[in-house]
Amino acid sequence: SLLQSTLQCFFNQS
Amino acid sequence: ARLLHGSIFAKVIEGLRELVNEATWECSGNGITLQAMDSSHVALVSLVMRSEGFESYRCDRNMSLGISLVSMSKVLKTMGKDDSLTIRVNDDSDSIIIAMESQNQDKFADYELRLMDLDSEHLGIPDTDYSCAIKMPSSEFSRICRDMSIMGDSVLICTTKEGVKFSAKGDLGQGSIRLVQTTNIEKEEEAVIIEMKEAVALTFAVRYLSMFCKAAPLSPQVGLSLSEDTPLMCEFKIAEMGHVRFYLAPKIED
């Protein structure tokens, strides 16, 4: 099954 | 900041307010920018409105303005179709002034909206060399999102040299829409153009894509940029002045 990832998995906190 | 065609600003707000109810506007001499995530941190919007795109623009010192987009949308709905719009914040003020002027200057409306204290989380978005860049009519993209949502919650976007395929499946069954690249471009606005370095197949929540489509009235074309294991970027240009970019995290294997 597919899970919805969040953006923090890809982009850094700045 | 003054816009001769205030409707542009109204379209920007309409495009954002469902995804983010409130956001911090960063104002500087260069213009207005905004970055905000939806409450579940799955999608992000990044707005740029450059100063030179306004009829007149002045910002004496940088300001961060917390604004309820829902309230602003209500105010902007009172604006006439051809009204001009001026947005102003005075020094040390806790509100933003939204002034509308009818085209023949026989009606002037002023509203003040209270500013908000917002905690904003800022993400660094890396410059990405996407595997695929698709351009298509924004009305077509809106329609595809609507049609795919009949079949399921998720849409799989697959690109090949020939075109792009959107597909969804669910309890009812499954459906797909395939668009082929336009070979003979007569009207740029109606063209489907695919620039591909590598084929991609990525799954996204249709609900969010449909929310991005609220910004479709801003531009006749939408840009979709895709790479494997990377958030999708969905861009609507704001004529001559900037853009609204939406990012959406893909659904990934458990």
mmCIF file of C-alpha atoms in Angstrom:
data_model
loop_
_atom_site.group_PDB
_atom_site.id
_atom_site.type_symbol
_atom_site.label_atom_id
_atom_site.label_comp_id
_atom_site.label_asym_id
_atom_site.label_seq_id
_atom_site.Cartn_x
_atom_site.Cartn_y
_atom_site.Cartn_z
ATOM 1 C CA SER A 1 0.000 0.000 0.000
ATOM 2 C CA LEU A 2 1.032 3.616 -0.453
ATOM 3 C CA LEU A 3 1.636 6.055 2.370
ATOM 4 C CA GLN A 4 1.247 9.794 2.167
ATOM 5 C CA SER A 5 4.608 11.322 2.977
ATOM 6 C CA THR A 6 5.025 14.814 4.371
ATOM 7 C CA LEU A 7 7.086 17.584 2.818
ATOM 8 C CA GLN A 8 9.573 17.517 5.678
ATOM 9 C CA CYS A 9 10.784 14.181 4.266
ATOM 10 C CA PHE A 10 12.069 16.122 1.240
ATOM 11 C CA PHE A 11 12.684 19.724 2.190
ATOM 12 C CA ASN A 12 14.787 21.069 5.011
ATOM 13 C CA GLN A 13 13.603 23.370 7.696
ATOM 14 C CA SER A 14 15.125 26.777 7.049
ATOM 15 C CA ALA B 1 0.823 48.154 -3.559
ATOM 16 C CA ARG B 2 -1.563 49.148 -6.288
ATOM 17 C CA LEU B 3 -2.999 46.977 -9.025
ATOM 18 C CA LEU B 4 -5.008 48.429 -11.867
ATOM 19 C CA HIS B 5 -6.718 45.061 -12.229
ATOM 20 C CA GLY B 6 -7.529 44.114 -8.662
ATOM 21 C CA SER B 7 -9.057 40.877 -9.899
ATOM 22 C CA ILE B 8 -5.524 39.436 -10.263
ATOM 23 C CA PHE B 9 -5.073 39.688 -6.519
ATOM 24 C CA ALA B 10 -8.502 38.222 -5.871
ATOM 25 C CA LYS B 11 -7.576 35.245 -8.057
ATOM 26 C CA VAL B 12 -4.348 34.740 -6.091
ATOM 27 C CA ILE B 13 -6.250 34.683 -2.808
ATOM 28 C CA GLU B 14 -8.898 32.342 -4.199
ATOM 29 C CA GLY B 15 -6.119 30.074 -5.377
ATOM 30 C CA LEU B 16 -4.557 29.798 -1.918
ATOM 31 C CA ARG B 17 -7.258 30.110 0.669
ATOM 32 C CA GLU B 18 -8.537 26.560 0.558
ATOM 33 C CA LEU B 19 -5.085 25.058 1.049
ATOM 34 C CA VAL B 20 -3.926 27.588 3.631
ATOM 35 C CA ASN B 21 -6.488 29.517 5.624
ATOM 36 C CA GLU B 22 -3.948 31.999 6.936
ATOM 37 C CA ALA B 23 -0.401 32.889 6.009
ATOM 38 C CA THR B 24 2.418 35.320 6.634
ATOM 39 C CA TRP B 25 3.080 37.752 3.796
ATOM 40 C CA GLU B 26 6.684 38.866 3.507
ATOM 41 C CA CYS B 27 6.896 42.356 2.072
ATOM 42 C CA SER B 28 10.126 43.972 0.925
ATOM 43 C CA GLY B 29 11.230 46.465 -1.685
ATOM 44 C CA ASN B 30 11.365 43.613 -4.201
ATOM 45 C CA GLY B 31 7.721 42.716 -3.774
ATOM 46 C CA ILE B 32 5.531 40.327 -1.848
ATOM 47 C CA THR B 33 6.281 36.680 -1.173
ATOM 48 C CA LEU B 34 4.537 34.034 0.850
ATOM 49 C CA GLN B 35 5.297 30.474 1.799
ATOM 50 C CA ALA B 36 2.824 28.316 3.686
ATOM 51 C CA MET B 37 2.040 24.664 4.261
ATOM 52 C CA ASP B 38 -1.341 23.052 4.665
ATOM 53 C CA SER B 39 -2.156 21.841 8.175
ATOM 54 C CA SER B 40 -1.070 18.256 7.492
ATOM 55 C CA HIS B 41 2.283 19.330 6.000
ATOM 56 C CA VAL B 42 1.678 17.464 2.789
ATOM 57 C CA ALA B 43 1.449 20.464 0.483
ATOM 58 C CA LEU B 44 3.099 23.837 0.313
ATOM 59 C CA VAL B 45 2.432 27.004 -1.605
ATOM 60 C CA SER B 46 5.030 29.554 -2.575
ATOM 61 C CA LEU B 47 3.869 32.870 -3.987
ATOM 62 C CA VAL B 48 5.960 35.566 -5.621
ATOM 63 C CA MET B 49 4.553 38.939 -6.713
ATOM 64 C CA ARG B 50 7.405 41.179 -7.847
ATOM 65 C CA SER B 51 7.217 44.891 -7.211
ATOM 66 C CA GLU B 52 7.520 45.808 -10.905
ATOM 67 C CA GLY B 53 4.309 43.901 -11.642
ATOM 68 C CA PHE B 54 2.295 46.440 -9.632
ATOM 69 C CA GLU B 55 1.123 49.795 -11.005
ATOM 70 C CA SER B 56 2.864 51.324 -8.062
ATOM 71 C CA TYR B 57 4.657 49.735 -5.173
ATOM 72 C CA ARG B 58 6.516 51.031 -2.185
ATOM 73 C CA CYS B 59 7.863 49.284 0.888
ATOM 74 C CA ASP B 60 10.076 51.379 3.147
ATOM 75 C CA ARG B 61 11.005 48.569 5.505
ATOM 76 C CA ASN B 62 10.600 44.791 5.393
ATOM 77 C CA MET B 63 7.434 43.569 7.056
ATOM 78 C CA SER B 64 5.891 40.191 7.877
ATOM 79 C CA LEU B 65 2.126 40.378 7.832
ATOM 80 C CA GLY B 66 -0.023 37.615 9.279
ATOM 81 C CA ILE B 67 -3.208 37.579 7.259
ATOM 82 C CA SER B 68 -6.353 35.474 7.299
ATOM 83 C CA LEU B 69 -6.814 34.498 3.668
ATOM 84 C CA VAL B 70 -10.365 33.439 4.411
ATOM 85 C CA SER B 71 -11.244 36.947 5.636
ATOM 86 C CA MET B 72 -9.325 38.576 2.832
ATOM 87 C CA SER B 73 -11.197 36.467 0.316
ATOM 88 C CA LYS B 74 -14.515 37.651 1.787
ATOM 89 C CA VAL B 75 -13.445 41.279 1.481
ATOM 90 C CA LEU B 76 -12.162 40.833 -2.062
ATOM 91 C CA LYS B 77 -15.460 39.262 -3.093
ATOM 92 C CA THR B 78 -17.013 42.704 -2.593
ATOM 93 C CA MET B 79 -14.756 44.112 -5.312
ATOM 94 C CA GLY B 80 -16.180 44.997 -8.718
ATOM 95 C CA LYS B 81 -14.826 43.057 -11.695
ATOM 96 C CA ASP B 82 -12.891 46.006 -13.123
ATOM 97 C CA ASP B 83 -11.965 47.701 -9.866
ATOM 98 C CA SER B 84 -8.440 48.700 -9.072
ATOM 99 C CA LEU B 85 -7.008 47.662 -5.740
ATOM 100 C CA THR B 86 -4.602 49.246 -3.301
ATOM 101 C CA ILE B 87 -3.176 47.410 -0.312
ATOM 102 C CA ARG B 88 -1.545 49.434 2.374
ATOM 103 C CA VAL B 89 -0.064 48.895 5.813
ATOM 104 C CA ASN B 90 0.942 51.872 7.843
ATOM 105 C CA ASP B 91 3.897 51.818 10.193
ATOM 106 C CA ASP B 92 3.073 50.301 13.601
ATOM 107 C CA SER B 93 -0.410 49.462 12.457
ATOM 108 C CA ASP B 94 -2.068 46.189 13.429
ATOM 109 C CA SER B 95 -4.229 46.104 10.349
ATOM 110 C CA ILE B 96 -4.017 46.042 6.584
ATOM 111 C CA ILE B 97 -6.058 48.446 4.474
ATOM 112 C CA ILE B 98 -7.684 47.170 1.328
ATOM 113 C CA ALA B 99 -8.976 49.949 -0.904
ATOM 114 C CA MET B 100 -11.011 49.431 -4.069
ATOM 115 C CA GLU B 101 -11.767 51.951 -6.753
ATOM 116 C CA SER B 102 -14.267 51.568 -9.585
ATOM 117 C CA GLN B 103 -12.955 52.063 -13.098
ATOM 118 C CA ASN B 104 -14.743 55.377 -13.649
ATOM 119 C CA GLN B 105 -13.792 56.534 -10.165
ATOM 120 C CA ASP B 106 -17.316 56.970 -8.864
ATOM 121 C CA LYS B 107 -17.073 54.427 -6.057
ATOM 122 C CA PHE B 108 -14.398 53.968 -3.410
ATOM 123 C CA ALA B 109 -14.473 51.213 -0.822
ATOM 124 C CA ASP B 110 -12.073 50.803 2.095
ATOM 125 C CA TYR B 111 -11.723 47.827 4.384
ATOM 126 C CA GLU B 112 -9.398 47.215 7.288
ATOM 127 C CA LEU B 113 -8.461 43.698 8.252
ATOM 128 C CA ARG B 114 -6.780 42.969 11.535
ATOM 129 C CA LEU B 115 -3.321 41.386 11.222
ATOM 130 C CA MET B 116 -2.619 38.122 13.018
ATOM 131 C CA ASP B 117 0.322 36.716 14.950
ATOM 132 C CA LEU B 118 1.182 33.543 13.111
ATOM 133 C CA ASP B 119 3.816 30.912 13.785
ATOM 134 C CA SER B 120 5.241 30.206 10.419
ATOM 135 C CA GLU B 121 7.413 27.291 9.516
ATOM 136 C CA HIS B 122 9.679 27.882 6.557
ATOM 137 C CA LEU B 123 11.046 25.093 4.397
ATOM 138 C CA GLY B 124 14.080 25.347 2.156
ATOM 139 C CA ILE B 125 13.058 24.196 -1.304
ATOM 140 C CA PRO B 126 16.096 23.026 -3.251
ATOM 141 C CA ASP B 127 16.525 23.933 -6.910
ATOM 142 C CA THR B 128 15.529 20.743 -8.635
ATOM 143 C CA ASP B 129 16.402 19.526 -12.075
ATOM 144 C CA TYR B 130 13.143 17.694 -12.709
ATOM 145 C CA SER B 131 12.989 14.562 -14.883
ATOM 146 C CA CYS B 132 9.809 15.767 -16.545
ATOM 147 C CA ALA B 133 8.234 19.142 -17.168
ATOM 148 C CA ILE B 134 4.701 19.158 -18.516
ATOM 149 C CA LYS B 135 2.765 22.162 -19.702
ATOM 150 C CA MET B 136 -0.922 21.890 -20.418
ATOM 151 C CA PRO B 137 -4.030 24.050 -20.376
ATOM 152 C CA SER B 138 -4.948 24.711 -16.754
ATOM 153 C CA SER B 139 -8.627 24.092 -17.533
ATOM 154 C CA GLU B 140 -7.672 20.629 -18.799
ATOM 155 C CA PHE B 141 -5.736 19.875 -15.633
ATOM 156 C CA SER B 142 -8.691 20.987 -13.488
ATOM 157 C CA ARG B 143 -10.941 18.727 -15.447
ATOM 158 C CA ILE B 144 -8.596 15.747 -15.161
ATOM 159 C CA CYS B 145 -8.411 16.174 -11.377
ATOM 160 C CA ARG B 146 -12.183 16.356 -11.178
ATOM 161 C CA ASP B 147 -12.667 13.313 -13.392
ATOM 162 C CA MET B 148 -10.013 11.212 -11.647
ATOM 163 C CA SER B 149 -11.526 11.978 -8.250
ATOM 164 C CA ILE B 150 -14.613 9.999 -9.331
ATOM 165 C CA MET B 151 -12.544 6.829 -9.379
ATOM 166 C CA GLY B 152 -10.248 7.179 -6.405
ATOM 167 C CA ASP B 153 -8.361 9.244 -3.848
ATOM 168 C CA SER B 154 -5.022 8.922 -5.580
ATOM 169 C CA VAL B 155 -3.897 9.617 -9.084
ATOM 170 C CA LEU B 156 -0.937 7.968 -10.722
ATOM 171 C CA ILE B 157 0.865 10.267 -13.146
ATOM 172 C CA CYS B 158 3.013 8.463 -15.728
ATOM 173 C CA THR B 159 4.965 10.173 -18.443
ATOM 174 C CA THR B 160 6.416 8.789 -21.639
ATOM 175 C CA LYS B 161 7.799 10.476 -24.736
ATOM 176 C CA GLU B 162 4.366 10.265 -26.348
ATOM 177 C CA GLY B 163 2.407 11.829 -23.559
ATOM 178 C CA VAL B 164 1.225 11.807 -20.005
ATOM 179 C CA LYS B 165 -1.256 9.438 -18.420
ATOM 180 C CA PHE B 166 -3.314 10.096 -15.317
ATOM 181 C CA SER B 167 -4.986 7.077 -13.741
ATOM 182 C CA ALA B 168 -7.000 6.335 -10.648
ATOM 183 C CA LYS B 169 -8.588 3.250 -9.173
ATOM 184 C CA GLY B 170 -10.896 2.531 -6.324
ATOM 185 C CA ASP B 171 -13.943 0.525 -5.263
ATOM 186 C CA LEU B 172 -15.844 1.443 -8.423
ATOM 187 C CA GLY B 173 -13.108 0.279 -10.743
ATOM 188 C CA GLN B 174 -10.540 2.313 -12.558
ATOM 189 C CA GLY B 175 -10.101 5.059 -15.105
ATOM 190 C CA SER B 176 -7.400 6.842 -16.972
ATOM 191 C CA ILE B 177 -6.889 9.879 -19.161
ATOM 192 C CA ARG B 178 -4.007 10.080 -21.569
ATOM 193 C CA LEU B 179 -2.904 13.320 -23.164
ATOM 194 C CA VAL B 180 -0.627 13.232 -26.177
ATOM 195 C CA GLN B 181 1.914 15.896 -26.810
ATOM 196 C CA THR B 182 0.743 18.617 -29.208
ATOM 197 C CA THR B 183 2.694 18.277 -32.438
ATOM 198 C CA ASN B 184 1.438 21.302 -34.276
ATOM 199 C CA ILE B 185 1.249 24.212 -31.862
ATOM 200 C CA GLU B 186 -1.134 26.834 -33.190
ATOM 201 C CA LYS B 187 -2.346 28.252 -29.927
ATOM 202 C CA GLU B 188 0.256 28.054 -27.204
ATOM 203 C CA GLU B 189 -2.450 28.272 -24.543
ATOM 204 C CA GLU B 190 -4.006 25.024 -25.721
ATOM 205 C CA ALA B 191 -0.816 23.050 -26.162
ATOM 206 C CA VAL B 192 0.352 20.023 -24.223
ATOM 207 C CA ILE B 193 4.138 20.082 -24.097
ATOM 208 C CA ILE B 194 6.263 17.451 -22.414
ATOM 209 C CA GLU B 195 9.964 17.858 -21.801
ATOM 210 C CA MET B 196 11.316 14.598 -20.573
ATOM 211 C CA LYS B 197 14.732 13.468 -19.455
ATOM 212 C CA GLU B 198 13.481 10.315 -17.773
ATOM 213 C CA ALA B 199 10.104 8.652 -17.542
ATOM 214 C CA VAL B 200 8.390 9.021 -14.178
ATOM 215 C CA ALA B 201 5.510 7.300 -12.405
ATOM 216 C CA LEU B 202 4.321 9.016 -9.239
ATOM 217 C CA THR B 203 1.182 8.860 -7.134
ATOM 218 C CA PHE B 204 -0.473 11.896 -5.550
ATOM 219 C CA ALA B 205 -3.576 12.630 -3.508
ATOM 220 C CA VAL B 206 -6.198 14.007 -5.905
ATOM 221 C CA ARG B 207 -7.724 16.149 -3.169
ATOM 222 C CA TYR B 208 -4.626 18.343 -3.057
ATOM 223 C CA LEU B 209 -4.237 18.551 -6.817
ATOM 224 C CA SER B 210 -7.860 19.718 -6.962
ATOM 225 C CA MET B 211 -7.082 22.407 -4.392
ATOM 226 C CA PHE B 212 -4.164 23.613 -6.527
ATOM 227 C CA CYS B 213 -6.586 23.965 -9.434
ATOM 228 C CA LYS B 214 -8.357 26.753 -7.536
ATOM 229 C CA ALA B 215 -5.483 28.899 -8.828
ATOM 230 C CA ALA B 216 -6.183 27.908 -12.457
ATOM 231 C CA PRO B 217 -8.009 31.186 -13.293
ATOM 232 C CA LEU B 218 -4.631 32.933 -12.888
ATOM 233 C CA SER B 219 -3.136 31.419 -15.989
ATOM 234 C CA PRO B 220 -4.267 29.573 -19.128
ATOM 235 C CA GLN B 221 -1.408 27.114 -18.708
ATOM 236 C CA VAL B 222 -0.179 25.056 -15.779
ATOM 237 C CA GLY B 223 3.277 23.588 -15.393
ATOM 238 C CA LEU B 224 3.770 20.229 -13.695
ATOM 239 C CA SER B 225 7.325 19.253 -12.812
ATOM 240 C CA LEU B 226 8.051 15.720 -11.722
ATOM 241 C CA SER B 227 10.953 13.568 -10.550
ATOM 242 C CA GLU B 228 10.875 10.195 -8.848
ATOM 243 C CA ASP B 229 10.734 10.412 -5.041
ATOM 244 C CA THR B 230 10.377 14.196 -5.166
ATOM 245 C CA PRO B 231 7.416 16.455 -4.454
ATOM 246 C CA LEU B 232 5.498 17.531 -7.517
ATOM 247 C CA MET B 233 5.676 21.193 -8.424
ATOM 248 C CA CYS B 234 2.554 22.691 -9.942
ATOM 249 C CA GLU B 235 3.018 26.225 -11.227
ATOM 250 C CA PHE B 236 0.617 28.924 -12.347
ATOM 251 C CA LYS B 237 2.267 32.067 -13.664
ATOM 252 C CA ILE B 238 0.858 35.423 -12.607
ATOM 253 C CA ALA B 239 1.071 37.497 -15.784
ATOM 254 C CA GLU B 240 4.375 39.402 -15.917
ATOM 255 C CA MET B 241 4.646 39.625 -12.156
ATOM 256 C CA GLY B 242 5.398 36.279 -10.607
ATOM 257 C CA HIS B 243 3.950 32.875 -9.873
ATOM 258 C CA VAL B 244 2.071 30.605 -7.534
ATOM 259 C CA ARG B 245 3.913 27.316 -7.033
ATOM 260 C CA PHE B 246 2.383 24.414 -5.214
ATOM 261 C CA TYR B 247 4.421 21.467 -3.974
ATOM 262 C CA LEU B 248 2.882 18.129 -3.093
ATOM 263 C CA ALA B 249 4.609 15.218 -1.401
ATOM 264 C CA PRO B 250 4.141 11.974 -3.320
ATOM 265 C CA LYS B 251 2.575 8.855 -1.876
ATOM 266 C CA ILE B 252 5.322 6.332 -1.310
ATOM 267 C CA GLU B 253 5.559 2.555 -0.805
ATOM 268 C CA ASP B 254 4.870 1.437 2.726
#
